PDB file of C-alpha atoms in Angstrom:
ATOM      1  CA  THR B  14     -26.600 -27.353   6.955  1.00 91.00           C
ATOM      2  CA  THR B  15     -27.646 -28.456   3.497  1.00 94.00           C
ATOM      3  CA  ALA B  16     -25.821 -27.676   0.286  1.00 94.00           C
ATOM      4  CA  ARG B  17     -28.714 -25.433  -0.721  1.00 95.00           C
ATOM      5  CA  ALA B  18     -28.452 -23.482   2.533  1.00 95.00           C
ATOM      6  CA  ASP B  19     -24.698 -23.117   2.038  1.00 95.00           C
ATOM      7  CA  ARG B  20     -25.240 -21.664  -1.423  1.00 94.00           C
ATOM      8  CA  LEU B  21     -27.702 -19.182   0.056  1.00 96.00           C
ATOM      9  CA  LEU B  22     -25.126 -18.082   2.632  1.00 95.00           C
ATOM     10  CA  LYS B  23     -22.586 -17.572  -0.133  1.00 94.00           C
ATOM     11  CA  ARG B  24     -25.036 -15.358  -2.041  1.00 94.00           C
ATOM     12  CA  LEU B  25     -25.804 -13.391   1.118  1.00 95.00           C
ATOM     13  CA  ALA B  26     -22.089 -12.781   1.749  1.00 94.00           C
ATOM     14  CA  LYS B  27     -21.720 -11.416  -1.784  1.00 93.00           C
ATOM     15  CA  ARG B  28     -24.811  -9.240  -1.441  1.00 93.00           C
ATOM     16  CA  TYR B  29     -23.953  -7.835   2.005  1.00 94.00           C
ATOM     17  CA  ARG B  30     -20.176  -7.499   1.774  1.00 92.00           C
ATOM     18  CA  PHE B  31     -19.798  -5.424   4.956  1.00 92.00           C
ATOM     19  CA  ALA B  32     -22.230  -7.368   7.142  1.00 92.00           C
ATOM     20  CA  THR B  33     -20.963  -9.070  10.288  1.00 92.00           C
ATOM     21  CA  ALA B  34     -21.243 -12.824  10.742  1.00 92.00           C
ATOM     22  CA  ARG B  35     -24.073 -12.259  13.231  1.00 93.00           C
ATOM     23  CA  GLU B  36     -25.974 -10.123  10.722  1.00 94.00           C
ATOM     24  CA  LEU B  37     -25.481 -12.759   8.026  1.00 94.00           C
ATOM     25  CA  LEU B  38     -26.862 -15.368  10.417  1.00 95.00           C
ATOM     26  CA  GLN B  39     -30.027 -13.306  10.820  1.00 94.00           C
ATOM     27  CA  TYR B  40     -30.435 -13.071   7.040  1.00 94.00           C
ATOM     28  CA  TRP B  41     -29.624 -16.767   6.659  1.00 95.00           C
ATOM     29  CA  GLN B  42     -32.304 -17.848   9.186  1.00 92.00           C
ATOM     30  CA  GLN B  43     -30.630 -21.140  10.060  1.00 93.00           C
ATOM     31  CA  ARG B  44     -30.727 -22.625  13.554  1.00 93.00           C
ATOM     32  CA  VAL B  45     -26.951 -22.824  13.903  1.00 94.00           C
ATOM     33  CA  SER B  46     -24.244 -21.007  15.860  1.00 95.00           C
ATOM     34  CA  ILE B  47     -22.284 -18.031  14.627  1.00 94.00           C
ATOM     35  CA  TRP B  48     -19.200 -20.271  14.385  1.00 95.00           C
ATOM     36  CA  THR B  49     -20.985 -22.349  11.769  1.00 95.00           C
ATOM     37  CA  VAL B  50     -21.338 -19.184   9.712  1.00 95.00           C
ATOM     38  CA  TYR B  51     -17.583 -18.600   9.958  1.00 94.00           C
ATOM     39  CA  ARG B  52     -16.797 -22.199   9.006  1.00 94.00           C
ATOM     40  CA  ARG B  53     -19.125 -22.280   6.025  1.00 94.00           C
ATOM     41  CA  LEU B  54     -17.772 -18.968   4.711  1.00 94.00           C
ATOM     42  CA  ARG B  55     -14.175 -20.151   5.083  1.00 93.00           C
ATOM     43  CA  GLU B  56     -15.054 -23.345   3.226  1.00 93.00           C
ATOM     44  CA  SER B  57     -16.379 -21.137   0.394  1.00 92.00           C
ATOM     45  CA  GLY B  58     -13.138 -19.135   0.281  1.00 93.00           C
ATOM     46  CA  PHE B  59     -14.326 -16.042   2.167  1.00 93.00           C
ATOM     47  CA  ARG B  60     -11.999 -14.245   4.570  1.00 90.00           C
ATOM     48  CA  ARG B  61     -12.651 -11.178   6.725  1.00 87.00           C
ATOM     49  CA  ARG B  62     -10.225  -8.538   5.408  1.00 86.00           C
ATOM     50  CA  ARG B  63      -9.603  -4.829   5.750  1.00 83.00           C
ATOM     51  CA  PRO B  64     -11.271  -3.058   2.801  1.00 85.00           C
ATOM     52  CA  VAL B  65      -8.983  -1.268   0.365  1.00 83.00           C
ATOM     53  CA  LYS B  66      -9.515   2.502   0.200  1.00 85.00           C
ATOM     54  CA  ARG B  67      -9.671   4.050  -3.256  1.00 88.00           C
ATOM     55  CA  PRO B  68     -10.929   7.371  -4.715  1.00 91.00           C
ATOM     56  CA  LEU B  69     -14.586   7.566  -5.649  1.00 91.00           C
ATOM     57  CA  LEU B  70     -15.101   6.728  -9.324  1.00 94.00           C
ATOM     58  CA  THR B  71     -18.354   7.786 -10.938  1.00 95.00           C
ATOM     59  CA  ARG B  72     -19.488   6.439 -14.304  1.00 95.00           C
ATOM     60  CA  ARG B  73     -18.070   9.563 -15.948  1.00 96.00           C
ATOM     61  CA  HIS B  74     -14.722   9.062 -14.197  1.00 96.00           C
ATOM     62  CA  ARG B  75     -14.552   5.489 -15.460  1.00 96.00           C
ATOM     63  CA  GLN B  76     -15.337   6.563 -19.018  1.00 97.00           C
ATOM     64  CA  LEU B  77     -12.631   9.233 -19.017  1.00 97.00           C
ATOM     65  CA  ARG B  78     -10.071   6.892 -17.469  1.00 97.00           C
ATOM     66  CA  GLU B  79     -10.796   4.232 -20.070  1.00 97.00           C
ATOM     67  CA  GLN B  80     -10.574   6.768 -22.911  1.00 97.00           C
ATOM     68  CA  TRP B  81      -7.289   8.117 -21.567  1.00 97.00           C
ATOM     69  CA  ALA B  82      -5.821   4.630 -21.319  1.00 97.00           C
ATOM     70  CA  MET B  83      -7.095   3.670 -24.770  1.00 97.00           C
ATOM     71  CA  GLN B  84      -5.388   6.688 -26.350  1.00 96.00           C
ATOM     72  CA  ARG B  85      -2.059   5.669 -24.779  1.00 96.00           C
ATOM     73  CA  SER B  86      -2.332   1.911 -25.003  1.00 95.00           C
ATOM     74  CA  LEU B  87       0.145   1.804 -27.915  1.00 94.00           C
ATOM     75  CA  TRP B  88       2.725   4.060 -26.295  1.00 95.00           C
ATOM     76  CA  ARG B  89       6.182   2.571 -25.940  1.00 94.00           C
ATOM     77  CA  GLN B  90       8.759   3.252 -23.255  1.00 93.00           C
ATOM     78  CA  PRO B  91      10.521   6.086 -25.150  1.00 94.00           C
ATOM     79  CA  GLN B  92       7.262   8.021 -25.076  1.00 95.00           C
ATOM     80  CA  TRP B  93       6.817   7.452 -21.341  1.00 96.00           C
ATOM     81  CA  ASP B  94      10.441   8.481 -20.804  1.00 95.00           C
ATOM     82  CA  ARG B  95       9.515  12.007 -21.869  1.00 96.00           C
ATOM     83  CA  ILE B  96       7.049  12.396 -18.995  1.00 97.00           C
ATOM     84  CA  VAL B  97       8.066  14.229 -15.818  1.00 98.00           C
ATOM     85  CA  TRP B  98       5.834  12.832 -13.071  1.00 98.00           C
ATOM     86  CA  THR B  99       5.004  15.207 -10.229  1.00 97.00           C
ATOM     87  CA  ASP B 100       2.911  15.227  -7.092  1.00 97.00           C
ATOM     88  CA  GLU B 101       2.732  16.561  -3.562  1.00 96.00           C
ATOM     89  CA  SER B 102       2.156  14.622  -0.365  1.00 96.00           C
ATOM     90  CA  ARG B 103       1.609  15.410   3.304  1.00 94.00           C
ATOM     91  CA  PHE B 104       3.450  13.632   6.111  1.00 93.00           C
ATOM     92  CA  CYS B 105       2.295  13.840   9.732  1.00 89.00           C
ATOM     93  CA  LEU B 106       4.740  14.195  12.582  1.00 86.00           C
ATOM     94  CA  ARG B 107       3.095  11.439  14.613  1.00 76.00           C
ATOM     95  CA  VAL B 108       1.346   8.518  12.951  1.00 68.00           C
ATOM     96  CA  ILE B 109      -0.524   5.746  14.767  1.00 59.00           C
ATOM     97  CA  ASN B 110      -0.436   2.382  13.071  1.00 57.00           C
ATOM     98  CA  GLY B 111      -4.000   1.050  13.241  1.00 58.00           C
ATOM     99  CA  ARG B 112      -2.717  -2.519  12.955  1.00 59.00           C
ATOM    100  CA  LEU B 113      -0.358  -2.222  15.902  1.00 63.00           C
ATOM    101  CA  ARG B 114      -0.997  -4.702  18.743  1.00 72.00           C
ATOM    102  CA  VAL B 115       0.395  -4.806  22.297  1.00 74.00           C
ATOM    103  CA  TRP B 116       1.015  -7.618  24.775  1.00 74.00           C
ATOM    104  CA  ARG B 117      -0.712  -6.943  28.086  1.00 77.00           C
ATOM    105  CA  GLN B 118      -2.206  -8.793  31.054  1.00 78.00           C
ATOM    106  CA  PRO B 119      -5.593  -8.302  32.736  1.00 83.00           C
ATOM    107  CA  GLY B 120      -5.784  -4.944  34.489  1.00 83.00           C
ATOM    108  CA  GLU B 121      -3.026  -3.342  32.389  1.00 76.00           C
ATOM    109  CA  ARG B 122      -5.251  -1.656  29.809  1.00 78.00           C
ATOM    110  CA  PHE B 123      -4.381   1.894  30.915  1.00 77.00           C
ATOM    111  CA  HIS B 124      -0.760   1.373  31.998  1.00 75.00           C
ATOM    112  CA  ASP B 125       1.631   3.928  30.499  1.00 76.00           C
ATOM    113  CA  ASP B 126       3.769   1.310  28.771  1.00 76.00           C
ATOM    114  CA  VAL B 127       0.824  -0.155  26.810  1.00 72.00           C
ATOM    115  CA  VAL B 128      -0.923   3.116  25.876  1.00 75.00           C
ATOM    116  CA  ILE B 129      -0.163   5.015  22.652  1.00 67.00           C
ATOM    117  CA  PRO B 130      -0.200   8.807  23.243  1.00 66.00           C
ATOM    118  CA  ARG B 131      -2.348  10.616  20.711  1.00 65.00           C
ATOM    119  CA  VAL B 132      -1.815  14.238  19.686  1.00 58.00           C
ATOM    120  CA  GLN B 133      -4.618  16.163  18.016  1.00 58.00           C
ATOM    121  CA  GLY B 134      -3.937  16.661  14.322  1.00 54.00           C
ATOM    122  CA  GLY B 135      -1.056  14.195  14.399  1.00 56.00           C
ATOM    123  CA  GLY B 136       1.229  16.837  15.926  1.00 69.00           C
ATOM    124  CA  GLY B 137       1.269  18.825  12.689  1.00 86.00           C
ATOM    125  CA  SER B 138       2.386  17.874   9.199  1.00 90.00           C
ATOM    126  CA  VAL B 139       4.754  18.750   6.384  1.00 94.00           C
ATOM    127  CA  MET B 140       3.704  18.990   2.729  1.00 95.00           C
ATOM    128  CA  VAL B 141       6.330  18.260   0.091  1.00 96.00           C
ATOM    129  CA  TRP B 142       6.452  18.296  -3.717  1.00 97.00           C
ATOM    130  CA  ALA B 143       8.756  16.385  -6.038  1.00 97.00           C
ATOM    131  CA  ALA B 144       9.224  15.231  -9.611  1.00 98.00           C
ATOM    132  CA  ILE B 145      10.665  12.040 -11.063  1.00 98.00           C
ATOM    133  CA  TRP B 146      11.584  11.043 -14.605  1.00 97.00           C
ATOM    134  CA  THR B 147      13.523   8.215 -16.178  1.00 96.00           C
ATOM    135  CA  GLY B 148      17.051   8.501 -14.874  1.00 94.00           C
ATOM    136  CA  GLY B 149      16.428  11.486 -12.622  1.00 96.00           C
ATOM    137  CA  ARG B 150      14.538  13.136  -9.811  1.00 97.00           C
ATOM    138  CA  SER B 151      14.181  16.573  -8.280  1.00 97.00           C
ATOM    139  CA  GLN B 152      14.942  17.510  -4.736  1.00 96.00           C
ATOM    140  CA  LEU B 153      12.078  17.449  -2.261  1.00 96.00           C
ATOM    141  CA  PHE B 154      10.481  20.917  -2.180  1.00 96.00           C
ATOM    142  CA  VAL B 155       8.862  21.764   1.163  1.00 95.00           C
ATOM    143  CA  VAL B 156       5.568  23.643   0.775  1.00 94.00           C
ATOM    144  CA  GLN B 157       5.201  26.456   3.277  1.00 89.00           C
ATOM    145  CA  GLY B 158       1.584  26.566   4.433  1.00 86.00           C
ATOM    146  CA  ASN B 159      -1.154  25.446   2.063  1.00 89.00           C
ATOM    147  CA  LEU B 160      -0.525  24.775  -1.613  1.00 94.00           C
ATOM    148  CA  THR B 161      -2.107  27.631  -3.543  1.00 95.00           C
ATOM    149  CA  GLY B 162      -1.850  28.515  -7.212  1.00 96.00           C
ATOM    150  CA  LEU B 163       0.825  31.099  -6.461  1.00 96.00           C
ATOM    151  CA  ALA B 164       2.790  28.658  -4.300  1.00 96.00           C
ATOM    152  CA  TYR B 165       2.614  25.981  -7.009  1.00 97.00           C
ATOM    153  CA  ARG B 166       3.729  28.466  -9.652  1.00 97.00           C
ATOM    154  CA  GLN B 167       6.757  29.335  -7.526  1.00 96.00           C
ATOM    155  CA  ILE B 168       7.614  25.652  -7.098  1.00 97.00           C
ATOM    156  CA  LEU B 169       7.448  25.099 -10.854  1.00 97.00           C
ATOM    157  CA  ASP B 170       9.554  28.204 -11.423  1.00 97.00           C
ATOM    158  CA  ASP B 171      12.257  26.985  -9.024  1.00 96.00           C
ATOM    159  CA  PHE B 172      12.074  23.473 -10.476  1.00 97.00           C
ATOM    160  CA  VAL B 173      12.446  24.569 -14.100  1.00 96.00           C
ATOM    161  CA  GLU B 174      15.225  27.001 -13.228  1.00 95.00           C
ATOM    162  CA  GLU B 175      17.263  24.317 -11.440  1.00 95.00           C
ATOM    163  CA  TYR B 176      16.584  21.224 -13.556  1.00 96.00           C
ATOM    164  CA  ARG B 177      15.984  22.538 -17.072  1.00 91.00           C
ATOM    165  CA  ASP B 178      19.272  21.118 -18.387  1.00 93.00           C
ATOM    166  CA  ARG B 179      18.720  17.727 -16.747  1.00 95.00           C
ATOM    167  CA  LEU B 180      15.190  17.027 -17.968  1.00 96.00           C
ATOM    168  CA  PRO B 181      14.427  14.716 -20.922  1.00 94.00           C
ATOM    169  CA  GLU B 182      14.370  16.218 -24.394  1.00 93.00           C
ATOM    170  CA  HIS B 183      10.902  17.563 -25.304  1.00 94.00           C
ATOM    171  CA  TRP B 184       9.694  16.724 -21.813  1.00 97.00           C
ATOM    172  CA  ILE B 185       6.021  16.776 -20.837  1.00 97.00           C
ATOM    173  CA  LEU B 186       4.837  17.757 -17.362  1.00 97.00           C
ATOM    174  CA  GLN B 187       2.358  15.528 -15.558  1.00 97.00           C
ATOM    175  CA  ASP B 188       0.294  16.949 -12.738  1.00 96.00           C
ATOM    176  CA  ASP B 189      -3.210  16.101 -11.597  1.00 95.00           C
ATOM    177  CA  ASN B 190      -6.368  18.215 -11.612  1.00 94.00           C
ATOM    178  CA  ALA B 191      -6.027  19.712  -8.130  1.00 94.00           C
ATOM    179  CA  PRO B 192      -7.257  23.358  -8.123  1.00 95.00           C
ATOM    180  CA  PRO B 193      -3.766  24.842  -7.518  1.00 95.00           C
ATOM    181  CA  HIS B 194      -2.441  22.946 -10.558  1.00 96.00           C
ATOM    182  CA  ARG B 195      -5.118  24.436 -12.820  1.00 95.00           C
ATOM    183  CA  ALA B 196      -5.010  28.002 -11.467  1.00 96.00           C
ATOM    184  CA  GLN B 197      -4.799  30.810 -14.038  1.00 97.00           C
ATOM    185  CA  VAL B 198      -1.368  31.954 -12.825  1.00 96.00           C
ATOM    186  CA  VAL B 199      -0.047  28.406 -13.307  1.00 97.00           C
ATOM    187  CA  GLN B 200      -1.488  28.116 -16.825  1.00 96.00           C
ATOM    188  CA  GLU B 201       0.055  31.438 -17.781  1.00 96.00           C
ATOM    189  CA  PHE B 202       3.425  30.360 -16.400  1.00 96.00           C
ATOM    190  CA  LYS B 203       3.329  27.111 -18.400  1.00 96.00           C
ATOM    191  CA  GLU B 204       2.467  28.993 -21.584  1.00 96.00           C
ATOM    192  CA  ASN B 205       5.262  31.523 -21.055  1.00 95.00           C
ATOM    193  CA  GLN B 206       7.780  28.762 -20.371  1.00 95.00           C
ATOM    194  CA  GLY B 207       6.557  26.573 -23.236  1.00 94.00           C
ATOM    195  CA  ILE B 208       5.733  23.709 -20.854  1.00 96.00           C
ATOM    196  CA  GLN B 209       3.547  21.032 -22.364  1.00 95.00           C
ATOM    197  CA  SER B 210       1.189  19.280 -19.918  1.00 95.00           C
ATOM    198  CA  LEU B 211      -0.066  15.723 -20.053  1.00 96.00           C
ATOM    199  CA  ALA B 212      -3.873  15.471 -20.082  1.00 95.00           C
ATOM    200  CA  TRP B 213      -4.922  13.732 -16.892  1.00 97.00           C
ATOM    201  CA  PRO B 214      -8.138  11.893 -15.914  1.00 96.00           C
ATOM    202  CA  ALA B 215      -9.690  12.833 -12.572  1.00 94.00           C
ATOM    203  CA  ASN B 216      -9.302  10.596  -9.493  1.00 94.00           C
ATOM    204  CA  SER B 217      -6.476   8.557 -11.008  1.00 96.00           C
ATOM    205  CA  PRO B 218      -3.575   8.345  -8.542  1.00 95.00           C
ATOM    206  CA  ASP B 219      -3.079   4.710  -9.589  1.00 96.00           C
ATOM    207  CA  LEU B 220      -1.788   5.949 -12.958  1.00 96.00           C
ATOM    208  CA  ASN B 221       0.919   8.111 -11.385  1.00 97.00           C
ATOM    209  CA  PRO B 222       4.040   6.097 -10.454  1.00 96.00           C
ATOM    210  CA  ILE B 223       5.254   8.711  -7.968  1.00 97.00           C
ATOM    211  CA  GLU B 224       2.394   7.731  -5.609  1.00 95.00           C
ATOM    212  CA  HIS B 225       4.275   4.533  -4.765  1.00 96.00           C
ATOM    213  CA  ALA B 226       7.428   6.563  -4.169  1.00 97.00           C
ATOM    214  CA  TRP B 227       5.574   8.449  -1.409  1.00 96.00           C
ATOM    215  CA  ASP B 228       4.660   5.194   0.278  1.00 94.00           C
ATOM    216  CA  TYR B 229       8.261   3.994   0.040  1.00 96.00           C
ATOM    217  CA  LEU B 230       9.503   7.303   1.463  1.00 96.00           C
ATOM    218  CA  ASP B 231       7.054   7.083   4.362  1.00 94.00           C
ATOM    219  CA  ARG B 232       8.306   3.598   5.276  1.00 93.00           C
ATOM    220  CA  ARG B 233      11.915   4.813   5.192  1.00 93.00           C
ATOM    221  CA  VAL B 234      11.101   7.766   7.454  1.00 93.00           C
ATOM    222  CA  ARG B 235       9.104   5.655   9.931  1.00 89.00           C
ATOM    223  CA  SER B 236      12.004   3.220  10.212  1.00 89.00           C
ATOM    224  CA  GLN B 237      14.088   6.045  11.695  1.00 89.00           C
ATOM    225  CA  PRO B 238      13.799   7.419  15.261  1.00 88.00           C
ATOM    226  CA  GLN B 239      10.734   9.637  15.456  1.00 85.00           C
ATOM    227  CA  PRO B 240      11.657  13.289  14.747  1.00 89.00           C
ATOM    228  CA  ALA B 241      11.120  15.738  17.582  1.00 87.00           C
ATOM    229  CA  ASN B 242       9.492  18.508  15.530  1.00 91.00           C
ATOM    230  CA  LEU B 243       8.279  19.478  12.063  1.00 92.00           C
ATOM    231  CA  GLU B 244      11.600  21.031  11.078  1.00 93.00           C
ATOM    232  CA  ARG B 245      13.384  17.776  11.817  1.00 94.00           C
ATOM    233  CA  LEU B 246      10.697  15.846   9.947  1.00 94.00           C
ATOM    234  CA  ALA B 247      11.225  18.029   6.870  1.00 95.00           C
ATOM    235  CA  ASP B 248      14.992  17.479   7.017  1.00 95.00           C
ATOM    236  CA  LEU B 249      14.504  13.736   7.415  1.00 95.00           C
ATOM    237  CA  LEU B 250      12.107  13.596   4.469  1.00 96.00           C
ATOM    238  CA  GLN B 251      14.562  15.446   2.221  1.00 96.00           C
ATOM    239  CA  ASP B 252      17.468  13.228   3.274  1.00 96.00           C
ATOM    240  CA  GLU B 253      15.572   9.970   2.820  1.00 96.00           C
ATOM    241  CA  TRP B 254      14.135  11.087  -0.527  1.00 97.00           C
ATOM    242  CA  LEU B 255      17.619  11.381  -1.974  1.00 95.00           C
ATOM    243  CA  GLN B 256      18.515   7.928  -0.615  1.00 96.00           C
ATOM    244  CA  ILE B 257      15.774   6.156  -2.589  1.00 96.00           C
ATOM    245  CA  PRO B 258      17.545   4.018  -5.217  1.00 96.00           C
ATOM    246  CA  HIS B 259      17.358   5.308  -8.786  1.00 95.00           C
ATOM    247  CA  GLU B 260      16.510   1.815  -9.995  1.00 96.00           C
ATOM    248  CA  PHE B 261      13.410   1.754  -7.777  1.00 97.00           C
ATOM    249  CA  LEU B 262      12.097   5.004  -9.267  1.00 97.00           C
ATOM    250  CA  ASP B 263      12.882   3.903 -12.828  1.00 97.00           C
ATOM    251  CA  ASN B 264      11.034   0.623 -12.238  1.00 97.00           C
ATOM    252  CA  LEU B 265       7.991   2.593 -11.104  1.00 97.00           C
ATOM    253  CA  ILE B 266       8.055   4.605 -14.318  1.00 97.00           C
ATOM    254  CA  ARG B 267       8.507   1.465 -16.408  1.00 96.00           C
ATOM    255  CA  SER B 268       5.299   0.095 -14.854  1.00 96.00           C
ATOM    256  CA  THR B 269       3.197   2.789 -16.547  1.00 96.00           C
ATOM    257  CA  SER B 270       2.290   0.571 -19.515  1.00 96.00           C
ATOM    258  CA  ASN B 271       1.046  -2.075 -17.095  1.00 96.00           C
ATOM    259  CA  ARG B 272      -1.010   0.545 -15.257  1.00 97.00           C
ATOM    260  CA  VAL B 273      -2.637   1.589 -18.520  1.00 97.00           C
ATOM    261  CA  GLY B 274      -3.404  -2.053 -19.310  1.00 97.00           C
ATOM    262  CA  ALA B 275      -4.931  -2.555 -15.852  1.00 96.00           C
ATOM    263  CA  VAL B 276      -7.267   0.422 -16.374  1.00 97.00           C
ATOM    264  CA  LEU B 277      -8.371  -0.989 -19.725  1.00 97.00           C
ATOM    265  CA  GLN B 278      -8.927  -4.415 -18.198  1.00 96.00           C
ATOM    266  CA  SER B 279     -11.085  -2.945 -15.434  1.00 95.00           C
ATOM    267  CA  ARG B 280     -12.911  -0.747 -18.003  1.00 96.00           C
ATOM    268  CA  GLY B 281     -11.848   2.394 -16.194  1.00 96.00           C
ATOM    269  CA  GLY B 282     -12.400   0.985 -12.717  1.00 95.00           C
ATOM    270  CA  HIS B 283     -10.077   0.500  -9.771  1.00 94.00           C
ATOM    271  CA  THR B 284      -6.764  -1.302 -10.251  1.00 94.00           C
ATOM    272  CA  ARG B 285      -4.247  -2.965  -7.955  1.00 92.00           C
ATOM    273  CA  TYR B 286      -1.854   0.003  -8.296  1.00 93.00           C
TER     274      TYR B 286
END
């Protein structure tokens, strides 16, 4: 192929990011094999990778994220140390790793020892809620059923009652814009308790350091023998949550300034966090 044709292929790969090599060959209209397409793309630095999944960001989302980051770009660590970061997450009883591979010989495709049993709905799940702050964390609260405004209010009530004396001075609560978090009963509870909330841009889990704590917790749980039921899963989650090193959680919180800088650099777009 000529250098001009190679440049065209490179432009096609950038235009049709999710196209297969065979589809690119059709667009390219060169009388070559599909392996030539692979070689030329590799020579140009292209690799076939799994796409990263991120929340949908509209133009309005990007504007609000950039404004939020701009307003806090000059914050120093003492200001971030006042924030109590919170979130909830759901953990399934049975999780299938999509990247898992198995060694097998011809004719063994459906043998029991090479098949992964699948249970509808992942065998059930457990939703948990927690809070972290510099130098501290809450226990893992198990949410019974779905998280409603009333259920979230009860969690906050139990949290404040138990940890009031251990929270930072003049602490500020961070929670996202999920409907239960903005329910009227929750707003009234915050006002009665004098809880100040941190304004939060929509679709911005990358700004919340506790999101990475969930991923770390999931890896710890999956490294253990698979629990037999949801009750055992809940117990395992609570035990492993308390075993996460304090230094790891504090490092996540200390990364907040870098997260803000990444949002500004991407002009409100997606970041690596």
